[in-house]
């Protein structure tokens, strides 16, 4: 053990007995000197305590933040919902296809119902005509008693009048005894009317021949557009010429009709 020879004999003895007292006695000897300027005894004692306890850790340490956000927490779904989503194989396309099939089935059902109604109506009309032909020699006042099923078309039912016209119930014309139904004659008359209408329509189809200048201007526009298919605005001259020819033709037509 090293002894400090610069201390007093009592201090050396105490240093031999109790380790660590040498530093205190040294500080006490050092404290006998005059205080520096601007330093109080309290500050000096604090310095001594700091020298006795060097590098002492502080009691209060900053605790790290323990709060954590729950944004990464898993979302729980019910087992029924998961099972329903897994077992459901329907997609948007299949749903649209099923809806289209339902609409087509409904339309087909309505068409079939209308077709049956039409056939029933035609059968009733043919039946009435046959009964009227058979009962022609009888008295005109005798009318057959016919019952119609629910939902069928009754020929004797009153018709809905047109808007703005007065409806007067007129009795159905009775077939005279001396005038039997001639279906061949009625068919021939209908065919004659059809031929007349066809002739009128064919006469209306004849149009006025287009002027040569208008036809030439139209061909020039078509040719220019085919050549400049990527730059159609380059054909503005041909378009203006075609417009002038059409305007001239319209003026001539108006003058011919009005004059």
Tab-separated table of C-alpha atoms in Angstrom:
chain	number	residue	atom	x	y	z
A	1	UNK	CA	0.000	0.000	0.000
A	2	UNK	CA	1.304	3.425	-0.953
A	3	UNK	CA	1.349	6.083	1.735
A	4	UNK	CA	1.053	9.756	1.063
A	5	UNK	CA	4.113	11.299	2.715
A	6	UNK	CA	2.858	14.849	2.224
A	7	UNK	CA	0.144	14.382	4.882
A	8	UNK	CA	0.463	14.575	8.686
A	9	UNK	CA	1.217	11.408	10.716
A	10	UNK	CA	-2.352	11.298	12.032
A	11	UNK	CA	-3.732	11.420	8.516
A	12	UNK	CA	-1.364	8.634	7.456
A	13	UNK	CA	-2.572	6.495	10.360
A	14	UNK	CA	-6.210	7.110	9.488
A	15	UNK	CA	-5.441	6.315	5.884
A	16	UNK	CA	-3.999	2.990	7.012
A	17	UNK	CA	-7.047	2.211	9.172
A	18	UNK	CA	-9.952	3.480	7.074
A	19	UNK	CA	-9.472	3.664	3.330
A	20	UNK	CA	-11.054	6.611	1.683
A	21	UNK	CA	-10.582	9.108	4.543
A	22	UNK	CA	-7.419	10.433	2.917
A	23	UNK	CA	-9.421	12.092	0.196
A	24	UNK	CA	-11.656	13.808	2.746
A	25	UNK	CA	-8.706	15.057	4.793
A	26	UNK	CA	-6.966	16.231	1.644
A	27	UNK	CA	-10.038	18.181	0.665
A	28	UNK	CA	-10.248	19.595	4.189
A	29	UNK	CA	-6.628	20.703	3.974
A	30	UNK	CA	-7.271	22.096	0.524
A	31	UNK	CA	-10.278	23.949	1.890
A	32	UNK	CA	-8.125	25.837	4.410
A	33	UNK	CA	-6.895	28.058	1.671
A	34	UNK	CA	-8.646	31.265	0.685
A	35	UNK	CA	-11.846	31.031	-1.412
A	36	UNK	CA	-11.638	32.204	-4.984
A	37	UNK	CA	-13.323	35.426	-5.845
A	38	UNK	CA	-17.061	35.115	-6.496
A	39	UNK	CA	-17.382	31.669	-4.816
A	40	UNK	CA	-19.421	31.076	-1.654
A	41	UNK	CA	-18.843	28.321	0.971
A	42	UNK	CA	-22.071	26.628	-0.172
A	43	UNK	CA	-20.760	26.284	-3.689
A	44	UNK	CA	-17.490	24.928	-2.334
A	45	UNK	CA	-19.319	22.240	-0.331
A	46	UNK	CA	-21.246	21.248	-3.454
A	47	UNK	CA	-17.987	20.876	-5.326
A	48	UNK	CA	-16.619	18.678	-2.537
A	49	UNK	CA	-19.707	16.461	-2.624
A	50	UNK	CA	-19.417	16.168	-6.387
A	51	UNK	CA	-15.764	15.177	-6.032
A	52	UNK	CA	-16.700	12.487	-3.484
A	53	UNK	CA	-19.477	11.093	-5.775
A	54	UNK	CA	-18.152	11.265	-9.323
A	55	UNK	CA	-20.226	9.919	-12.198
A	56	UNK	CA	-23.205	9.033	-10.006
A	57	UNK	CA	-26.152	8.147	-12.189
A	58	UNK	CA	-29.334	10.112	-11.787
A	59	UNK	CA	-32.335	8.611	-10.029
A	60	UNK	CA	-34.809	9.838	-12.606
A	61	UNK	CA	-34.506	8.312	-16.014
A	62	UNK	CA	-36.672	9.035	-18.985
A	63	UNK	CA	-39.074	6.176	-19.458
A	64	UNK	CA	-39.662	5.160	-23.126
A	65	UNK	CA	-43.125	5.521	-24.538
A	66	UNK	CA	-45.013	2.296	-24.054
A	67	UNK	CA	-48.157	3.330	-25.924
A	68	UNK	CA	-48.571	1.531	-29.254
A	69	UNK	CA	-51.089	2.208	-31.953
A	70	UNK	CA	-53.649	-0.461	-32.680
A	71	UNK	CA	-53.741	0.207	-36.421
A	72	UNK	CA	-52.199	-3.189	-37.180
A	73	UNK	CA	-54.752	-5.067	-35.115
A	74	UNK	CA	-56.512	-7.805	-37.160
A	75	UNK	CA	-60.177	-7.313	-38.066
A	76	UNK	CA	-62.419	-10.120	-36.945
A	77	UNK	CA	-65.371	-11.318	-39.051
A	78	UNK	CA	-68.100	-13.660	-38.028
A	79	UNK	CA	-67.867	-17.266	-39.170
A	80	UNK	CA	-71.280	-17.055	-40.866
A	81	UNK	CA	-70.131	-14.187	-43.063
A	82	UNK	CA	-66.892	-15.954	-43.988
A	83	UNK	CA	-68.755	-19.164	-44.851
A	84	UNK	CA	-71.298	-17.257	-46.949
A	85	UNK	CA	-68.541	-15.494	-48.897
A	86	UNK	CA	-66.642	-18.728	-49.486
A	87	UNK	CA	-69.644	-20.748	-50.605
A	88	UNK	CA	-71.062	-17.996	-52.845
A	89	UNK	CA	-69.669	-18.525	-56.353
A	90	UNK	CA	-71.816	-15.862	-58.031
A	91	UNK	CA	-69.941	-13.129	-59.892
A	92	UNK	CA	-71.044	-9.937	-61.597
A	93	UNK	CA	-71.156	-11.593	-65.019
A	94	UNK	CA	-73.133	-14.596	-63.754
A	95	UNK	CA	-75.529	-12.296	-61.911
A	96	UNK	CA	-76.099	-10.212	-65.053
A	97	UNK	CA	-76.561	-13.372	-67.118
A	98	UNK	CA	-79.141	-14.790	-64.694
A	99	UNK	CA	-81.016	-11.483	-64.723
A	100	UNK	CA	-81.031	-11.470	-68.525
A	101	UNK	CA	-82.334	-15.048	-68.567
A	102	UNK	CA	-85.132	-14.104	-66.175
A	103	UNK	CA	-86.116	-11.166	-68.386
A	104	UNK	CA	-86.090	-13.368	-71.496
A	105	UNK	CA	-88.228	-15.977	-69.749
A	106	UNK	CA	-90.725	-13.324	-68.669
A	107	UNK	CA	-90.908	-11.860	-72.184
A	108	UNK	CA	-91.389	-15.337	-73.682
A	109	UNK	CA	-94.151	-16.029	-71.169
A	110	UNK	CA	-95.960	-12.802	-72.061
A	111	UNK	CA	-95.617	-13.504	-75.787
A	112	UNK	CA	-97.027	-16.983	-75.317
A	113	UNK	CA	-99.960	-15.590	-73.373
A	114	UNK	CA	-100.687	-13.018	-76.109
A	115	UNK	CA	-100.396	-15.713	-78.777
A	116	UNK	CA	-102.903	-17.902	-76.964
A	117	UNK	CA	-105.243	-14.928	-76.563
A	118	UNK	CA	-104.991	-14.165	-80.280
A	119	UNK	CA	-105.693	-17.767	-81.254
A	120	UNK	CA	-108.684	-17.845	-78.939
A	121	UNK	CA	-110.031	-14.623	-80.434
A	122	UNK	CA	-109.612	-15.911	-83.996
A	123	UNK	CA	-111.365	-19.154	-83.066
A	124	UNK	CA	-114.278	-17.204	-81.605
A	125	UNK	CA	-114.530	-15.024	-84.731
A	126	UNK	CA	-114.559	-18.059	-87.009
A	127	UNK	CA	-117.187	-19.677	-84.826
A	128	UNK	CA	-119.387	-16.595	-84.966
A	129	UNK	CA	-119.060	-16.373	-88.741
A	130	UNK	CA	-119.953	-20.046	-89.155
A	131	UNK	CA	-122.990	-19.681	-86.894
A	132	UNK	CA	-124.096	-16.537	-88.751
A	133	UNK	CA	-123.828	-18.371	-92.090
A	134	UNK	CA	-125.807	-21.335	-90.785
A	135	UNK	CA	-128.529	-19.141	-89.269
A	136	UNK	CA	-128.949	-16.906	-92.348
A	137	UNK	CA	-132.362	-18.384	-93.509
A	138	UNK	CA	-133.775	-17.920	-90.013
A	139	UNK	CA	-135.338	-14.712	-88.694
A	140	UNK	CA	-132.980	-11.777	-88.288
A	141	UNK	CA	-134.023	-11.225	-84.669
A	142	UNK	CA	-132.752	-14.571	-83.534
A	143	UNK	CA	-129.307	-14.166	-81.990
A	144	UNK	CA	-127.292	-17.096	-80.711
A	145	UNK	CA	-126.802	-17.308	-76.977
A	146	UNK	CA	-123.060	-17.688	-76.577
A	147	UNK	CA	-121.231	-17.614	-73.244
A	148	UNK	CA	-117.623	-16.447	-73.198
A	149	UNK	CA	-115.056	-17.658	-70.667
A	150	UNK	CA	-113.479	-15.250	-68.245
A	151	UNK	CA	-110.711	-13.173	-69.810
A	152	UNK	CA	-111.789	-13.796	-73.422
A	153	UNK	CA	-112.562	-11.147	-76.027
A	154	UNK	CA	-116.301	-10.502	-76.253
A	155	UNK	CA	-117.226	-9.196	-79.693
A	156	UNK	CA	-120.511	-7.724	-78.435
A	157	UNK	CA	-118.824	-5.681	-75.696
A	158	UNK	CA	-119.100	-1.878	-76.101
A	159	UNK	CA	-116.086	-0.237	-77.689
A	160	UNK	CA	-114.196	2.607	-76.063
A	161	UNK	CA	-115.043	5.842	-77.936
A	162	UNK	CA	-112.340	8.050	-79.373
A	163	UNK	CA	-111.482	11.279	-77.578
A	164	UNK	CA	-113.671	14.192	-78.706
A	165	UNK	CA	-116.292	12.015	-80.409
A	166	UNK	CA	-119.697	11.047	-79.204
A	167	UNK	CA	-120.292	7.351	-78.927
A	168	UNK	CA	-123.585	5.987	-80.139
A	169	UNK	CA	-124.303	2.332	-79.715
A	170	UNK	CA	-125.322	0.993	-83.103
A	171	UNK	CA	-126.784	-2.474	-83.409
A	172	UNK	CA	-124.727	-5.065	-85.188
A	173	UNK	CA	-125.780	-5.482	-88.820
A	174	UNK	CA	-127.752	-8.654	-89.415
A	175	UNK	CA	-127.100	-10.860	-92.372
A	176	UNK	CA	-130.017	-10.881	-94.786
A	177	UNK	CA	-131.547	-14.167	-95.817
A	178	UNK	CA	-131.247	-13.496	-99.548
A	179	UNK	CA	-127.613	-12.302	-99.355
A	180	UNK	CA	-125.344	-15.196	-98.422
A	181	UNK	CA	-121.729	-14.523	-97.558
A	182	UNK	CA	-119.521	-14.605	-100.621
A	183	UNK	CA	-115.998	-15.054	-99.325
A	184	UNK	CA	-114.489	-15.372	-102.802
A	185	UNK	CA	-115.845	-11.976	-103.817
A	186	UNK	CA	-114.500	-10.279	-100.712
A	187	UNK	CA	-111.077	-11.863	-101.286
A	188	UNK	CA	-111.007	-10.596	-104.862
A	189	UNK	CA	-111.941	-7.073	-103.775
A	190	UNK	CA	-109.197	-7.071	-101.161
A	191	UNK	CA	-106.646	-8.221	-103.733
A	192	UNK	CA	-107.763	-5.457	-106.090
A	193	UNK	CA	-107.309	-2.820	-103.378
A	194	UNK	CA	-103.873	-4.190	-102.597
A	195	UNK	CA	-102.866	-3.922	-106.247
A	196	UNK	CA	-104.095	-0.321	-106.374
A	197	UNK	CA	-102.073	0.591	-103.298
A	198	UNK	CA	-99.020	-1.129	-104.734
A	199	UNK	CA	-99.327	0.851	-107.956
A	200	UNK	CA	-99.577	4.107	-106.006
A	201	UNK	CA	-96.488	3.259	-103.974
A	202	UNK	CA	-94.495	2.384	-107.075
A	203	UNK	CA	-95.497	5.699	-108.604
A	204	UNK	CA	-94.229	7.572	-105.563
A	205	UNK	CA	-90.857	5.849	-105.681
A	206	UNK	CA	-89.934	7.639	-108.899
A	207	UNK	CA	-87.661	10.518	-107.927
A	208	UNK	CA	-86.477	13.462	-109.950
A	209	UNK	CA	-83.143	12.856	-111.613
A	210	UNK	CA	-80.273	14.754	-110.026
A	211	UNK	CA	-78.649	17.546	-112.014
A	212	UNK	CA	-75.340	16.702	-113.687
A	213	UNK	CA	-73.533	19.570	-111.938
A	214	UNK	CA	-74.693	18.347	-108.510
A	215	UNK	CA	-73.631	14.795	-109.330
A	216	UNK	CA	-70.211	15.983	-110.510
A	217	UNK	CA	-69.703	18.101	-107.363
A	218	UNK	CA	-70.677	15.147	-105.189
A	219	UNK	CA	-68.211	12.870	-106.962
A	220	UNK	CA	-65.457	15.458	-106.497
A	221	UNK	CA	-66.111	15.589	-102.752
A	222	UNK	CA	-66.056	11.786	-102.485
A	223	UNK	CA	-62.822	11.526	-104.480
A	224	UNK	CA	-61.107	14.231	-102.426
A	225	UNK	CA	-62.111	12.614	-99.140
A	226	UNK	CA	-60.751	9.275	-100.311
A	227	UNK	CA	-57.423	10.827	-101.286
A	228	UNK	CA	-57.126	12.914	-98.107
A	229	UNK	CA	-58.640	10.498	-95.626
A	230	UNK	CA	-56.294	11.726	-92.884
A	231	UNK	CA	-56.756	15.427	-93.724
A	232	UNK	CA	-60.409	15.915	-94.653
A	233	UNK	CA	-60.223	19.678	-94.125
A	234	UNK	CA	-58.203	19.967	-97.337
A	235	UNK	CA	-61.406	19.250	-99.275
A	236	UNK	CA	-63.117	22.494	-98.273
A	237	UNK	CA	-63.138	23.790	-101.846
A	238	UNK	CA	-64.986	20.729	-103.136
A	239	UNK	CA	-67.447	20.924	-100.231
A	240	UNK	CA	-68.185	24.581	-100.946
A	241	UNK	CA	-68.771	23.790	-104.616
A	242	UNK	CA	-71.180	20.991	-103.692
A	243	UNK	CA	-73.073	23.346	-101.355
A	244	UNK	CA	-73.415	25.930	-104.118
A	245	UNK	CA	-74.808	23.370	-106.555
A	246	UNK	CA	-77.315	22.077	-103.975
A	247	UNK	CA	-78.429	25.629	-103.148
A	248	UNK	CA	-78.911	26.334	-106.841
A	249	UNK	CA	-80.981	23.165	-107.237
A	250	UNK	CA	-83.131	24.082	-104.217
A	251	UNK	CA	-83.781	27.570	-105.580
A	252	UNK	CA	-84.822	26.125	-108.921
A	253	UNK	CA	-87.198	23.680	-107.202
A	254	UNK	CA	-88.779	26.446	-105.093
A	255	UNK	CA	-89.220	28.671	-108.127
A	256	UNK	CA	-90.823	25.826	-110.040
A	257	UNK	CA	-93.250	24.986	-107.221
A	258	UNK	CA	-94.173	28.538	-106.218
A	259	UNK	CA	-94.141	30.048	-109.669
